[in-house]
Amino acid sequence: FNSNLGSRISELLFEPLDYGIAAQIQSEIRTTLRKYEPRIGIVELNVEPEYEQNSFSVHMEYEIVGRQDNAPQEINFLLQRTQ
């Protein structure tokens, strides 16, 4: 357990749903992964507002550091506000 692990993403989810906040969320994801998960390298990271679903769509491609034999891994998910 690492009590210092975390980011501002949960706070940002309650800000206006727009591309400016999406850029801040993207930066938080990138910074947190760089700091706490050095075993991967981010190839591509996109965060976009999904107005109809009141959420942010996240698409990320990453490589496992030190492994050239694998294609980049891909993950897609939604970040939604919860109370």
XYZ file of C-alpha atoms in Angstrom:
83
model
C 0.000 0.000 0.000
C 1.300 3.424 -0.970
C -0.561 6.228 0.799
C 0.982 8.787 -1.574
C -0.463 7.131 -4.675
C -3.217 9.135 -6.242
C -4.192 11.953 -8.530
C -6.683 14.784 -8.914
C -8.857 12.862 -11.372
C -11.757 12.370 -8.955
C -11.817 16.145 -8.326
C -11.646 16.946 -12.040
C -14.648 14.754 -12.817
C -16.860 17.316 -11.059
C -15.587 20.208 -13.184
C -17.326 21.243 -16.431
C -17.411 18.543 -19.096
C -15.154 20.052 -21.759
C -11.886 19.602 -23.641
C -9.935 21.742 -21.167
C -10.769 19.411 -18.290
C -10.136 16.418 -20.590
C -6.602 17.755 -21.158
C -6.059 18.078 -17.399
C -7.293 14.516 -16.823
C -4.964 13.299 -19.564
C -2.059 15.061 -17.876
C -2.970 13.538 -14.491
C -3.102 10.031 -15.992
C 0.248 10.484 -17.729
C 1.941 11.936 -14.624
C 0.558 9.275 -12.275
C 1.571 6.399 -14.535
C 5.028 7.853 -15.133
C 5.562 8.292 -11.391
C 4.033 5.064 -10.046
C 4.172 2.557 -12.925
C 7.645 2.712 -14.493
C 7.196 -0.707 -16.110
C 5.154 0.784 -18.954
C 5.694 3.477 -21.541
C 2.692 5.327 -22.898
C 2.524 5.231 -26.693
C -0.771 7.103 -27.073
C -3.200 8.660 -24.615
C -6.434 10.421 -25.545
C -9.135 11.756 -23.240
C -12.306 13.242 -24.715
C -15.572 14.436 -23.200
C -18.600 12.222 -23.894
C -21.447 14.704 -23.540
C -24.297 12.225 -23.974
C -22.903 9.907 -21.286
C -21.761 12.748 -18.993
C -18.302 11.184 -18.786
C -14.799 11.218 -20.257
C -13.661 8.563 -22.712
C -10.069 7.379 -22.243
C -8.053 5.521 -24.880
C -4.516 4.457 -24.045
C -1.878 2.411 -25.810
C 1.206 1.395 -23.866
C 4.265 -0.800 -24.164
C 5.881 -2.903 -21.499
C 9.348 -1.475 -20.893
C 12.156 -3.797 -21.972
C 9.977 -5.966 -24.226
C 10.319 -5.358 -27.935
C 8.585 -8.612 -28.868
C 5.062 -7.437 -27.961
C 2.781 -5.078 -29.822
C 1.472 -2.147 -27.776
C -1.365 -3.007 -25.422
C -4.600 -1.050 -25.673
C -7.190 -0.094 -23.080
C -10.400 1.941 -23.362
C -12.632 3.050 -20.512
C -15.015 5.762 -19.312
C -14.474 7.998 -16.319
C -17.813 8.961 -14.755
C -18.815 11.065 -11.801
C -19.847 9.145 -8.700
C -20.970 10.392 -5.329
